Amino acid sequence: MTIRYSRVLSDTLGPVMTSTFFDPDAHLASAIEPLSGANGAPLGAVFTRPEVVEFILDLSGYTDNLPLQHKRILEPSFGGGDFLFAIIRRLLSAWRARGRPRAALDELAQAIKAVELHRETFDATRTDVIALLEQEGLSRQTATALADRWLVQGDFLLTPIEGPFDFVVGNPPYVRQEMIPAALLSAYRSRYATIYDRADLYIPFIERSLHLLAEGGTLGFICANRWVKNRYGGPLRKLVAENFHLKIYVDMSDTPAFRSSVTAYPAITVISRDKPGPTRVFYRPRLEPNELSRLAQALRAPRLPQDSGVQELAQVARGTAPWLLEAPHRVALLRRLEERFPTIEEVGCKVGIGVATGADKAFIGDYESLEVEPERKLPLVTTQDILDGEVRWQGKGLVNPFDEEGHLVDLRRYPRLQAYLEARRELIAGRYCARRSPAQWYRTIDRIIPSLARTPKLLIPDIKGTAHVVFEKGAFYPHHNLYYVTSETWDLHALQAVLRSSLARLFVAAYSTRMRGGYLRFQAQYLRRIRIPPWSEVPQVLRRALAEAAQRRDLEACNQAVFELFGLSRDERAALEGLEAPPT
């Protein structure tokens, strides 16, 4: 039958399970109510494929060949019950296989604990659980009693839950902090050390679930993969590295694990409360039940079967460091380069991002038509201007309220600028940065340094399938959808060849989370990971080879010069095969 799977939807990731919000503190009730669905329907409803649910249970070891009636399993956010129903069926199968030695209520009452936020969803799923138990041959009285022992309507992050558990499985909520009332977020922060930076709600869900595991217990979650590499996942990665064993990681990129499309990719992560050890990794499985069953057996086998396609990596979890989940030979190359060469910024290059105004409709327009003093506007370059690999300016301009030193100008000295901004004051002054500093209401979010427009630079769009690196001679100011690299040491054309190479892509691919369609985030935090030698150590012949290859936009020549620059062996060069080439 079709079962509703209640979710909260963020504006970035489609399928995310609703969390469960209940708190004994009365002052939080008003904050919890909008999230709990007390006044309406859940914010979203998305289905998880049943074969994925069964796969996660297999990977976690919750299989009916074990005496599951003597184990405890937790589902912290059960929604419409996809995981919950599969758990119940496995539990009953294991119980029956052992002859039902005791009455169902006595034997099974402690076997499951499951929590849900949305009240209507909780009630509907409770009814479905009772119906399922009756279909399985239990009396109405026993079915109702079990449902009431198993199911909790409350906040998983705040409600007391008696542990420990042998298994925790499910799909924790993906909810941006902006969607959580301040009082509730404060309560979470006071309880969970992993809520760091802009961490989404699934982060403390994982933290609490891990702490509820028994010794040797296993967590199996499917959720967004962002935390394994990005900044806000650092504290949670440290918790895993120091106290748990990252056993299995299944990359679900380009895999339809849900019946709705997603823009960020999920991954299945299996973590146990054991001493650290190697991690088994598999990429993009085929969602066929028999295939998933064979894969689960390989991932859990005492000795890794040959030709299974499973990679086994050592020391993936290392403090707060991003998890490097590339093939072992690529990780080995990456580690060698990181030990041997300095970062791109350590050799005199600067990585930055273009200007964010907070009100592009006010600050950006046709350059010639901007009615401000000539010195108060700058030619603006955007992603649309560099689509073919060269700058082809489409005439956009940026209104600049800053002087050469980056200080806001006195509007009384620029009457045309003042009139222009006052005509758009409602839009500009309504921004958060303007409300916070009313006297500086006309500033852009990012400070504008006019000299950057005159500085030669390399321009790199954020989200691309491959490195798209464009030389700009020093005539334009970059928009916030572009990252830029400047250098007082390296020749920019030679640097362009390095950044276009498969070696640079290796660094970005290792540290960036992939987006829908296989796109990478060429953000500053990842570009800064790239290692290069000091310019003084680059031989003249390689300087010329790099610069000429970049100017010809010859990717093969770029790669060959870069491989020689870094002294890559034949095996190391082979490790880079398969990394996509950038567009010409």
PDB file of C-alpha atoms in Angstrom, residues 145-271:
ATOM      1  CA  ALA A 145      -0.924  -1.441  23.423  1.00  0.00           C
ATOM      2  CA  LEU A 146       2.189  -2.028  21.315  1.00  0.00           C
ATOM      3  CA  ALA A 147       1.563   1.099  19.234  1.00  0.00           C
ATOM      4  CA  ASP A 148       1.235   3.140  22.414  1.00  0.00           C
ATOM      5  CA  ARG A 149       4.467   1.663  23.823  1.00  0.00           C
ATOM      6  CA  TRP A 150       6.405   2.207  20.586  1.00  0.00           C
ATOM      7  CA  LEU A 151       5.269   5.621  19.329  1.00  0.00           C
ATOM      8  CA  VAL A 152       6.060   9.016  20.817  1.00  0.00           C
ATOM      9  CA  GLN A 153       4.595  12.341  19.677  1.00  0.00           C
ATOM     10  CA  GLY A 154       7.228  14.832  20.768  1.00  0.00           C
ATOM     11  CA  ASP A 155      10.499  16.504  19.976  1.00  0.00           C
ATOM     12  CA  PHE A 156      13.288  13.983  19.493  1.00  0.00           C
ATOM     13  CA  LEU A 157      15.867  16.646  20.342  1.00  0.00           C
ATOM     14  CA  LEU A 158      14.218  17.625  23.640  1.00  0.00           C
ATOM     15  CA  THR A 159      12.053  14.767  24.872  1.00  0.00           C
ATOM     16  CA  PRO A 160      13.647  12.335  27.360  1.00  0.00           C
ATOM     17  CA  ILE A 161      14.235   8.984  25.654  1.00  0.00           C
ATOM     18  CA  GLU A 162      15.432   5.960  27.560  1.00  0.00           C
ATOM     19  CA  GLY A 163      18.352   4.311  25.812  1.00  0.00           C
ATOM     20  CA  PRO A 164      20.522   2.718  24.819  1.00  0.00           C
ATOM     21  CA  PHE A 165      19.570   1.292  21.418  1.00  0.00           C
ATOM     22  CA  ASP A 166      21.174  -1.412  19.333  1.00  0.00           C
ATOM     23  CA  PHE A 167      20.060   0.306  16.126  1.00  0.00           C
ATOM     24  CA  VAL A 168      19.027   3.801  15.057  1.00  0.00           C
ATOM     25  CA  VAL A 169      17.754   4.156  11.495  1.00  0.00           C
ATOM     26  CA  GLY A 170      15.871   6.601   9.335  1.00  0.00           C
ATOM     27  CA  ASN A 171      16.057   9.906   7.504  1.00  0.00           C
ATOM     28  CA  PRO A 172      16.657  12.818   9.888  1.00  0.00           C
ATOM     29  CA  PRO A 173      15.115  16.221   9.151  1.00  0.00           C
ATOM     30  CA  TYR A 174      16.738  18.691   6.804  1.00  0.00           C
ATOM     31  CA  VAL A 175      15.580  22.102   8.047  1.00  0.00           C
ATOM     32  CA  ARG A 176      17.497  25.350   7.708  1.00  0.00           C
ATOM     33  CA  GLN A 177      18.075  27.351  10.868  1.00  0.00           C
ATOM     34  CA  GLU A 178      16.064  30.261   9.465  1.00  0.00           C
ATOM     35  CA  MET A 179      12.963  28.066   9.600  1.00  0.00           C
ATOM     36  CA  ILE A 180      13.360  27.384  13.331  1.00  0.00           C
ATOM     37  CA  PRO A 181      11.976  29.911  15.862  1.00  0.00           C
ATOM     38  CA  ALA A 182      14.713  31.632  17.853  1.00  0.00           C
ATOM     39  CA  ALA A 183      13.605  30.254  21.237  1.00  0.00           C
ATOM     40  CA  LEU A 184      13.617  26.714  19.917  1.00  0.00           C
ATOM     41  CA  LEU A 185      16.971  27.119  18.191  1.00  0.00           C
ATOM     42  CA  SER A 186      18.429  28.485  21.417  1.00  0.00           C
ATOM     43  CA  ALA A 187      17.149  25.423  23.294  1.00  0.00           C
ATOM     44  CA  TYR A 188      18.803  23.162  20.730  1.00  0.00           C
ATOM     45  CA  ARG A 189      22.091  25.042  20.876  1.00  0.00           C
ATOM     46  CA  SER A 190      22.210  24.719  24.650  1.00  0.00           C
ATOM     47  CA  ARG A 191      21.960  20.934  24.347  1.00  0.00           C
ATOM     48  CA  TYR A 192      23.926  20.003  21.228  1.00  0.00           C
ATOM     49  CA  ALA A 193      27.574  20.871  20.632  1.00  0.00           C
ATOM     50  CA  THR A 194      27.405  20.046  16.914  1.00  0.00           C
ATOM     51  CA  ILE A 195      25.053  22.929  16.045  1.00  0.00           C
ATOM     52  CA  TYR A 196      27.837  25.022  14.592  1.00  0.00           C
ATOM     53  CA  ASP A 197      27.818  27.822  12.054  1.00  0.00           C
ATOM     54  CA  ARG A 198      24.748  27.287   9.837  1.00  0.00           C
ATOM     55  CA  ALA A 199      24.247  23.612  10.613  1.00  0.00           C
ATOM     56  CA  ASP A 200      20.938  22.174   9.461  1.00  0.00           C
ATOM     57  CA  LEU A 201      18.681  20.329  11.873  1.00  0.00           C
ATOM     58  CA  TYR A 202      19.810  16.877  10.802  1.00  0.00           C
ATOM     59  CA  ILE A 203      23.175  17.559  12.482  1.00  0.00           C
ATOM     60  CA  PRO A 204      21.899  17.466  16.112  1.00  0.00           C
ATOM     61  CA  PHE A 205      19.626  14.569  15.139  1.00  0.00           C
ATOM     62  CA  ILE A 206      22.709  12.567  14.219  1.00  0.00           C
ATOM     63  CA  GLU A 207      24.521  13.712  17.377  1.00  0.00           C
ATOM     64  CA  ARG A 208      21.751  12.598  19.718  1.00  0.00           C
ATOM     65  CA  SER A 209      21.219   9.355  17.830  1.00  0.00           C
ATOM     66  CA  LEU A 210      24.905   8.495  18.173  1.00  0.00           C
ATOM     67  CA  HIS A 211      24.851   9.171  21.912  1.00  0.00           C
ATOM     68  CA  LEU A 212      21.836   6.860  22.272  1.00  0.00           C
ATOM     69  CA  LEU A 213      23.679   3.915  20.720  1.00  0.00           C
ATOM     70  CA  ALA A 214      24.640   0.965  22.901  1.00  0.00           C
ATOM     71  CA  GLU A 215      28.194  -0.358  22.792  1.00  0.00           C
ATOM     72  CA  GLY A 216      28.496  -2.070  19.415  1.00  0.00           C
ATOM     73  CA  GLY A 217      25.250  -0.416  18.303  1.00  0.00           C
ATOM     74  CA  THR A 218      24.768   0.821  14.736  1.00  0.00           C
ATOM     75  CA  LEU A 219      23.296   3.954  13.188  1.00  0.00           C
ATOM     76  CA  GLY A 220      22.089   3.850   9.568  1.00  0.00           C
ATOM     77  CA  PHE A 221      20.839   7.162   8.144  1.00  0.00           C
ATOM     78  CA  ILE A 222      20.123   8.548   4.710  1.00  0.00           C
ATOM     79  CA  CYS A 223      20.437  12.314   4.590  1.00  0.00           C
ATOM     80  CA  ALA A 224      22.077  15.188   2.745  1.00  0.00           C
ATOM     81  CA  ASN A 225      25.787  14.615   2.228  1.00  0.00           C
ATOM     82  CA  ARG A 226      26.822  18.227   2.841  1.00  0.00           C
ATOM     83  CA  TRP A 227      27.998  17.675   6.411  1.00  0.00           C
ATOM     84  CA  VAL A 228      30.749  15.221   5.470  1.00  0.00           C
ATOM     85  CA  LYS A 229      32.750  17.990   3.784  1.00  0.00           C
ATOM     86  CA  ASN A 230      31.481  21.472   4.616  1.00  0.00           C
ATOM     87  CA  ARG A 231      32.298  23.839   7.448  1.00  0.00           C
ATOM     88  CA  TYR A 232      29.262  23.257   9.633  1.00  0.00           C
ATOM     89  CA  GLY A 233      29.830  19.514   9.689  1.00  0.00           C
ATOM     90  CA  GLY A 234      33.228  19.865  11.410  1.00  0.00           C
ATOM     91  CA  PRO A 235      32.140  19.263  15.036  1.00  0.00           C
ATOM     92  CA  LEU A 236      30.019  16.254  14.064  1.00  0.00           C
ATOM     93  CA  ARG A 237      32.874  14.782  12.029  1.00  0.00           C
ATOM     94  CA  LYS A 238      35.123  15.225  15.080  1.00  0.00           C
ATOM     95  CA  LEU A 239      32.590  13.423  17.282  1.00  0.00           C
ATOM     96  CA  VAL A 240      32.519  10.491  14.859  1.00  0.00           C
ATOM     97  CA  ALA A 241      36.308  10.383  14.481  1.00  0.00           C
ATOM     98  CA  GLU A 242      36.968  10.320  18.219  1.00  0.00           C
ATOM     99  CA  ASN A 243      34.208   8.029  19.462  1.00  0.00           C
ATOM    100  CA  PHE A 244      32.791   5.896  16.641  1.00  0.00           C
ATOM    101  CA  HIS A 245      33.599   3.805  13.592  1.00  0.00           C
ATOM    102  CA  LEU A 246      32.500   5.090  10.188  1.00  0.00           C
ATOM    103  CA  LYS A 247      31.790   1.658   8.728  1.00  0.00           C
ATOM    104  CA  ILE A 248      29.942   2.269   5.467  1.00  0.00           C
ATOM    105  CA  TYR A 249      29.352   5.224   3.174  1.00  0.00           C
ATOM    106  CA  VAL A 250      27.138   4.833   0.104  1.00  0.00           C
ATOM    107  CA  ASP A 251      27.164   7.829  -2.223  1.00  0.00           C
ATOM    108  CA  MET A 252      23.664   8.266  -3.691  1.00  0.00           C
ATOM    109  CA  SER A 253      24.642  10.936  -6.234  1.00  0.00           C
ATOM    110  CA  ASP A 254      22.456  10.715  -9.357  1.00  0.00           C
ATOM    111  CA  THR A 255      20.563   7.860  -7.700  1.00  0.00           C
ATOM    112  CA  PRO A 256      16.770   8.298  -7.351  1.00  0.00           C
ATOM    113  CA  ALA A 257      16.580   7.264  -3.705  1.00  0.00           C
ATOM    114  CA  PHE A 258      13.388   9.318  -3.405  1.00  0.00           C
ATOM    115  CA  ARG A 259      10.361   9.707  -5.635  1.00  0.00           C
ATOM    116  CA  SER A 260      11.011  13.435  -5.869  1.00  0.00           C
ATOM    117  CA  SER A 261      14.074  15.047  -7.387  1.00  0.00           C
ATOM    118  CA  VAL A 262      16.624  16.758  -5.139  1.00  0.00           C
ATOM    119  CA  THR A 263      19.158  19.502  -5.807  1.00  0.00           C
ATOM    120  CA  ALA A 264      21.674  18.335  -3.199  1.00  0.00           C
ATOM    121  CA  TYR A 265      22.665  14.711  -2.968  1.00  0.00           C
ATOM    122  CA  PRO A 266      21.933  12.291  -0.138  1.00  0.00           C
ATOM    123  CA  ALA A 267      24.211   9.563   1.150  1.00  0.00           C
ATOM    124  CA  ILE A 268      23.721   6.507   3.326  1.00  0.00           C
ATOM    125  CA  THR A 269      26.018   6.563   6.339  1.00  0.00           C
ATOM    126  CA  VAL A 270      26.481   3.622   8.708  1.00  0.00           C
ATOM    127  CA  ILE A 271      28.298   4.411  11.969  1.00  0.00           C
TER     128      ILE A 271
END
